[in-house]
Coordinates of C-alpha atoms and ligand atoms in Angstrom, one line a residue:
X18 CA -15.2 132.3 71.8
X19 CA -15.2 135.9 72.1
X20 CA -12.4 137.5 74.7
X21 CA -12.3 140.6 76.8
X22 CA -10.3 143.6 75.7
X23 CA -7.4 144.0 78.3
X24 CA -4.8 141.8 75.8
X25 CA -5.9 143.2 72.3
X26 CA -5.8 146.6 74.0
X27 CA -2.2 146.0 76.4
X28 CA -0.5 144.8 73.1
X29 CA -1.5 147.6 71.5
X30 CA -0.6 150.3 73.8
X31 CA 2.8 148.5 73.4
X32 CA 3.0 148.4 69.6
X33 CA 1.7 151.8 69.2
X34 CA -1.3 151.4 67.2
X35 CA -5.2 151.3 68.8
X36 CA -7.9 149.3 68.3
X37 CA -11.1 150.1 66.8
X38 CA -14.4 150.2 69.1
X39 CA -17.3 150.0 66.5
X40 CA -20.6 150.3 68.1
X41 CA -23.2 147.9 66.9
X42 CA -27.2 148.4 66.1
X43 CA -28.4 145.5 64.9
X44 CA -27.6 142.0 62.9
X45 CA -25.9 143.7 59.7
X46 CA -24.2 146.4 61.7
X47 CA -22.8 143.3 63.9
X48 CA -22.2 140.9 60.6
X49 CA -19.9 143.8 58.8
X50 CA -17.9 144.8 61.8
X51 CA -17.1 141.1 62.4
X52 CA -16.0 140.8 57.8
X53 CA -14.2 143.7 58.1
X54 CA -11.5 142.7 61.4
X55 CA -11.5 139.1 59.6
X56 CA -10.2 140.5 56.5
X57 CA -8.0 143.4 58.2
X58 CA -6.7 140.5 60.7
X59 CA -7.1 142.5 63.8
X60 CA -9.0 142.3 66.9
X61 CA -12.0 144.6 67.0
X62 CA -14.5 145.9 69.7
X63 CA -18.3 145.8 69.4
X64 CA -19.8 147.9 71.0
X65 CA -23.5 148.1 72.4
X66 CA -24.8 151.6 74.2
X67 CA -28.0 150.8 76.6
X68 CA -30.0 152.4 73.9
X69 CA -29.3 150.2 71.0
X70 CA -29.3 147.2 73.4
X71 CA -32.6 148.4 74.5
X72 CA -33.9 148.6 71.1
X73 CA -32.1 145.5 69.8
X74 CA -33.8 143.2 72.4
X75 CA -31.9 143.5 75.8
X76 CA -28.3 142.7 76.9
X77 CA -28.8 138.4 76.1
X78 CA -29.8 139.5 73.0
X79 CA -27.0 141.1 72.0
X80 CA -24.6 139.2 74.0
X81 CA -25.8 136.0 72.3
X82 CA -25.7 137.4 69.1
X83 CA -22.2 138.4 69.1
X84 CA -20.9 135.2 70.2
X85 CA -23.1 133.2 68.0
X86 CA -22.6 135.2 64.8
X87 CA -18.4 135.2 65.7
X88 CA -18.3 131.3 65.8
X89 CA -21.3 130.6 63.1
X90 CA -18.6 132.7 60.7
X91 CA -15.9 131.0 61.7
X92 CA -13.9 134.5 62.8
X93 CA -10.2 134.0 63.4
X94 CA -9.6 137.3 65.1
X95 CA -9.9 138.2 69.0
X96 CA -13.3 140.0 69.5
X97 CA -15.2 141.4 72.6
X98 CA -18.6 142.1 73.0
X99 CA -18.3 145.6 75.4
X100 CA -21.1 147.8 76.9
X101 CA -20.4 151.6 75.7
X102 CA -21.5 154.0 78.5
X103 CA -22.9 151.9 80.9
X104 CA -24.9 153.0 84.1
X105 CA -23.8 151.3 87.6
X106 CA -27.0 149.1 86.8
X107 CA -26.4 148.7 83.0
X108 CA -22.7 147.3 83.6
X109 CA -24.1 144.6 86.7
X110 CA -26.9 143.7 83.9
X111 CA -24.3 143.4 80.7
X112 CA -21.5 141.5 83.1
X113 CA -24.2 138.6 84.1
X114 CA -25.5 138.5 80.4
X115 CA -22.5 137.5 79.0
X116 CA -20.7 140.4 78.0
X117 CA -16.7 140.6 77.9
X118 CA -16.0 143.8 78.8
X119 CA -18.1 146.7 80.0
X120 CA -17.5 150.3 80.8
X121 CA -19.0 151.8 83.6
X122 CA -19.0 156.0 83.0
X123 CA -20.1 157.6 86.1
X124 CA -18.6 160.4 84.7
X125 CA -21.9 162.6 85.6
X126 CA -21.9 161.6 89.8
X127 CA -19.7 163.4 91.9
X128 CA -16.2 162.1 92.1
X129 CA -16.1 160.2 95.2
X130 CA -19.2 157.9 93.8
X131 CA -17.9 157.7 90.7
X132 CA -14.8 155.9 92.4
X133 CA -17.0 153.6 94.9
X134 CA -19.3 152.8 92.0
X135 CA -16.0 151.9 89.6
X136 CA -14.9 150.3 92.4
X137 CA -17.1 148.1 92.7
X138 CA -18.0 147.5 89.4
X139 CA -13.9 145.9 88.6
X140 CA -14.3 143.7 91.4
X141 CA -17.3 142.2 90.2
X142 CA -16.0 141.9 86.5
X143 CA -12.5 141.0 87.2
X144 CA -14.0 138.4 89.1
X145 CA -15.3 136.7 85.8
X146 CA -12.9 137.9 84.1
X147 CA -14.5 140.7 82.5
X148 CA -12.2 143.7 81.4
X149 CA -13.4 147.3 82.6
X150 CA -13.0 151.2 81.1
X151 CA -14.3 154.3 83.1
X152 CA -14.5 158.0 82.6
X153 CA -13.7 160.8 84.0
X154 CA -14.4 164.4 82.9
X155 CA -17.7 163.7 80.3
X156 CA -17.1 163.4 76.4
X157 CA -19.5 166.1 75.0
X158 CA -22.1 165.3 72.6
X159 CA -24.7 163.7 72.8
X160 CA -25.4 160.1 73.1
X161 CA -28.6 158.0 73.5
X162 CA -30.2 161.2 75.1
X163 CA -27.7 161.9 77.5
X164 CA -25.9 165.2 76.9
X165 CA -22.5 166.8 78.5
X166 CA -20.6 169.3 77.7
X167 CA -17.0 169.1 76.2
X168 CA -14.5 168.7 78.8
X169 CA -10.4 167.9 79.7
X170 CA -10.4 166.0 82.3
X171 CA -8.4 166.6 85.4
X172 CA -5.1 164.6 85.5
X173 CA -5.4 164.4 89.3
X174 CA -9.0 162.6 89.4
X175 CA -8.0 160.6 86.3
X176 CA -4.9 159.3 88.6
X177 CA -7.3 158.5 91.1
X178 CA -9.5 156.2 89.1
X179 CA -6.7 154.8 87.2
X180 CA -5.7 153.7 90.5
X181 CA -8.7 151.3 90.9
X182 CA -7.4 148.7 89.1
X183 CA -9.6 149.8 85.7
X184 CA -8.0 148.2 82.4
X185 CA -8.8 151.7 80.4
X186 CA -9.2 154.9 80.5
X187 CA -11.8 156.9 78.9
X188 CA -10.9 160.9 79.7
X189 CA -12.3 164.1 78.0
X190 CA -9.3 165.7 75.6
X191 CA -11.8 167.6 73.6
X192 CA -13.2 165.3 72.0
X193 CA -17.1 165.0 71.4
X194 CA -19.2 162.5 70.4
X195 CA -21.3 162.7 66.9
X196 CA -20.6 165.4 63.8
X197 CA -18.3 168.2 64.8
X198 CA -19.1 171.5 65.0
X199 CA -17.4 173.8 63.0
X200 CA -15.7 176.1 65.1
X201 CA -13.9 172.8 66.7
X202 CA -11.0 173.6 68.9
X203 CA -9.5 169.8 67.7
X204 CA -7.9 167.5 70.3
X205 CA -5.9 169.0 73.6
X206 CA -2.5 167.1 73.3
X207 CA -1.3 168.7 76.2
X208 CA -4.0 167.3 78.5
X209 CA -3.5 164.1 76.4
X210 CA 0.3 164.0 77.1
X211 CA 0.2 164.9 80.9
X212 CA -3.1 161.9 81.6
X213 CA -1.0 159.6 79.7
X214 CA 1.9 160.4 81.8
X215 CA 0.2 159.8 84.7
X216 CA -1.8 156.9 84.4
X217 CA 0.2 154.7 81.8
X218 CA -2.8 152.8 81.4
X219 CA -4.6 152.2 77.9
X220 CA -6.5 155.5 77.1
X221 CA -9.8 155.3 75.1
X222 CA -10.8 158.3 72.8
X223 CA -14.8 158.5 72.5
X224 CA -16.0 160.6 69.7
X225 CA -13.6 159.1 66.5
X226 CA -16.2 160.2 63.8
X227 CA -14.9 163.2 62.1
X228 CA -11.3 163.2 64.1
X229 CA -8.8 164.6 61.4
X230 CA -6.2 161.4 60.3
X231 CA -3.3 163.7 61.8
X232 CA -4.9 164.2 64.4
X233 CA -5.7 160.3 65.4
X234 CA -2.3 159.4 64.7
X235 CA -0.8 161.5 67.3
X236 CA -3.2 160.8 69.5
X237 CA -2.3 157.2 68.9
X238 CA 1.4 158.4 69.8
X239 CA 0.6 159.5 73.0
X240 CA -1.0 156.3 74.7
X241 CA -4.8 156.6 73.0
X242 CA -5.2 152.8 72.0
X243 CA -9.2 152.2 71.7
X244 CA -11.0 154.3 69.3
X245 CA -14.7 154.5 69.2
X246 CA -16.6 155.3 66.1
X247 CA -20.5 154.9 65.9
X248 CA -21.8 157.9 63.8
X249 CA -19.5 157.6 60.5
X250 CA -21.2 154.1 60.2
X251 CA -24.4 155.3 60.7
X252 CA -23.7 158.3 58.0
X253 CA -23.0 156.0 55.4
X254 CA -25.2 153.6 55.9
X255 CA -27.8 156.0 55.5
X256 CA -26.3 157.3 52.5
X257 CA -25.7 153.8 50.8
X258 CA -29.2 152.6 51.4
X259 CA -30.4 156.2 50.6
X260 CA -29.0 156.1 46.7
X261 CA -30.2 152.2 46.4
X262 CA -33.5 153.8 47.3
X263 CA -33.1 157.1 44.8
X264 CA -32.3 154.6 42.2
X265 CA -35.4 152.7 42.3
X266 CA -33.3 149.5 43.4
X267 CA -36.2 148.4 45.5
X268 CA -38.8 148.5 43.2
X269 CA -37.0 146.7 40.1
X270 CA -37.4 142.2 40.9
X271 CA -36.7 141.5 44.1
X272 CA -34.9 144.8 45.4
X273 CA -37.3 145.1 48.1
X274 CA -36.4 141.9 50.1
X275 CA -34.2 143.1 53.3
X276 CA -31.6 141.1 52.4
X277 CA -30.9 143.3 49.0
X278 CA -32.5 146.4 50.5
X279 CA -29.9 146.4 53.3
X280 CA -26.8 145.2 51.1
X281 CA -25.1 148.4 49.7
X282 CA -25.5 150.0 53.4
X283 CA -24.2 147.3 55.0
X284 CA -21.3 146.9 52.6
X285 CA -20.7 150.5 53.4
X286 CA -20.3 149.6 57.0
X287 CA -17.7 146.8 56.0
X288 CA -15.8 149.4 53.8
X289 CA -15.4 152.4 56.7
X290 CA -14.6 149.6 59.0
X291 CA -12.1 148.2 57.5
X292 CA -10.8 152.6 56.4
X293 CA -10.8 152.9 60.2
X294 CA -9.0 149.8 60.6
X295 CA -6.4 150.9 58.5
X296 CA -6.1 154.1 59.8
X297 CA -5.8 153.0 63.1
X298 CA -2.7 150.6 62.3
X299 CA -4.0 147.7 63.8
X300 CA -4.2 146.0 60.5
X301 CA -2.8 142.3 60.7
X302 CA -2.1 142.7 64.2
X303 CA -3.8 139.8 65.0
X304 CA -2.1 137.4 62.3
Ligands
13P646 P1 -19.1 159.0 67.4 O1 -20.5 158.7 67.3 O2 -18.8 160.4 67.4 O3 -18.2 158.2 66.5 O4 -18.6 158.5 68.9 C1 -18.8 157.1 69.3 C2 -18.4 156.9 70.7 O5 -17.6 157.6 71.3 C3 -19.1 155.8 71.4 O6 -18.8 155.8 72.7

């Protein structure tokens, strides 16, 4: 049975370590996320954006496949299927498909509807038990085609929605989503220190891939508990299956059947998994 992410997440805001958020694009992707947090012994988030639920079949789809691939493999650990970025109609859709936690960003409306909409969003998934993260103050970047521009968010606002009864807190420190640019400014530990103060809540940092070690510790330090990676995964996947192509793998027996074609880039997924894991410090948490 898959769980929402309140406990995994509460216990380790306590202990000091965070939880990795790993989003999800299809069967392998979903397959080496669950290997990897079985053989680390943690709990571990998968994670589905509208735009790889979209293009994986729609919210059952994914729902379904989480749940049925987590008890088909027998996995020990505590895991949740979670919506990554959700619109106010994205989270309503993901919450009666089955997911266990959703996060609602209506980081782009003005601040008052951002709180109604949140608002409402908790009551309806508290109701089924369903555990919630919003944003304030947008994560730069760009994901599925939605792009914002790098921000810290304001402690005030991020009090506000805290408020609300929201299990985590997703808030700009600097961070952006995807490859960073090379003139990178690096996390604002300030703004981290003086949100965490303020809303003593779990706090989410979006944008992992390409965070310095040093940097995701302290963060870590300072109340950051859920980390979400997406684009390291897809990096080397790409380059695994890439070099099994370069290497004529596919054209030598059999090489061409998915289920070799895919191996080396999905056993690439297992390995940064389990890296992040590590990293992280949430390895055997869940023993
Ligand atoms: P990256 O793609 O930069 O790892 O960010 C992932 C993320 O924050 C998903 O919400």
């Amino acid at each position: 049975m898959l769980v929402n992410a309140k406990e995994m997440l509460d216990k380790a805001y306590e202990n000091g370590y965070a939880i990795g958020h790993f989003n999800t694009n299809n069967l392998e992707w979903t397959k080496a996320i669950l290997n990897a947090a079985e053989e680390k012994k943690t709990a571990v988030i998968i994670a589905g954006s509208e735009g790889a639920i979209k293009y994986m079949g729609g919210f059952r789809v994914v729902a379904d496949l989480v749940k049925a691939m987590h008890d088909e493999m027998g996995i020990t650990v505590p895991v949740a299927i979670h919506l990554d970025h959700g619109s106010y109609e994205g989270a309503k859709k993901a919450i009666e498909a089955g997911f266990t936690s959703v996060m609602f960003d209506g980081s782009h409306f003005p601040l008052e509807e951002n709180l109604e909409k949140t608002k409402e969003i908790v009551e309806l998934a508290h109701s089924k038990g369903i555990s919630v993260e919003a944003e304030v103050g947008g994560i730069g970047g760009e994901e599925d085609g939605v792009t914002s521009a790098g921000e810290l968010a304001d402690v005030e606002e991020c009090k506000k929605l805290a408020s609300l009864g929201i299990d985590f807190l997703a808030a700009g420190i600097g961070n952006i989503h995807g490859v960073y640019p090379a003139d990178w400014q690096g996390l604002n530990f300030e703004r981290l220190q003086e949100i965490s103060d303020a809303v003593k809540m779990p706090i989410v940092l979006h944008g992992g891939t390409g965070i310095p070690d040093d940097q995701i510790k302290k963060a870590i330090s300072l109340g950051v508990s859920k980390i979400n990676v997406n684009t390291e995964c897809q990096l080397v996947f790409a380059e695994a299956t890439r070099k099994y192509i370069e290497a004529g793998k596919d054209q030598q027996g059999k090489g061409f059947d998915p289920r070799k074609l895919l191996a080396d880039g999905t056993q690439a997924i297992v390995d940064k998994v389990e890296e992040k894991i590590e990293m992280f410090g949430s390895t055997n948490s869940a023993k």
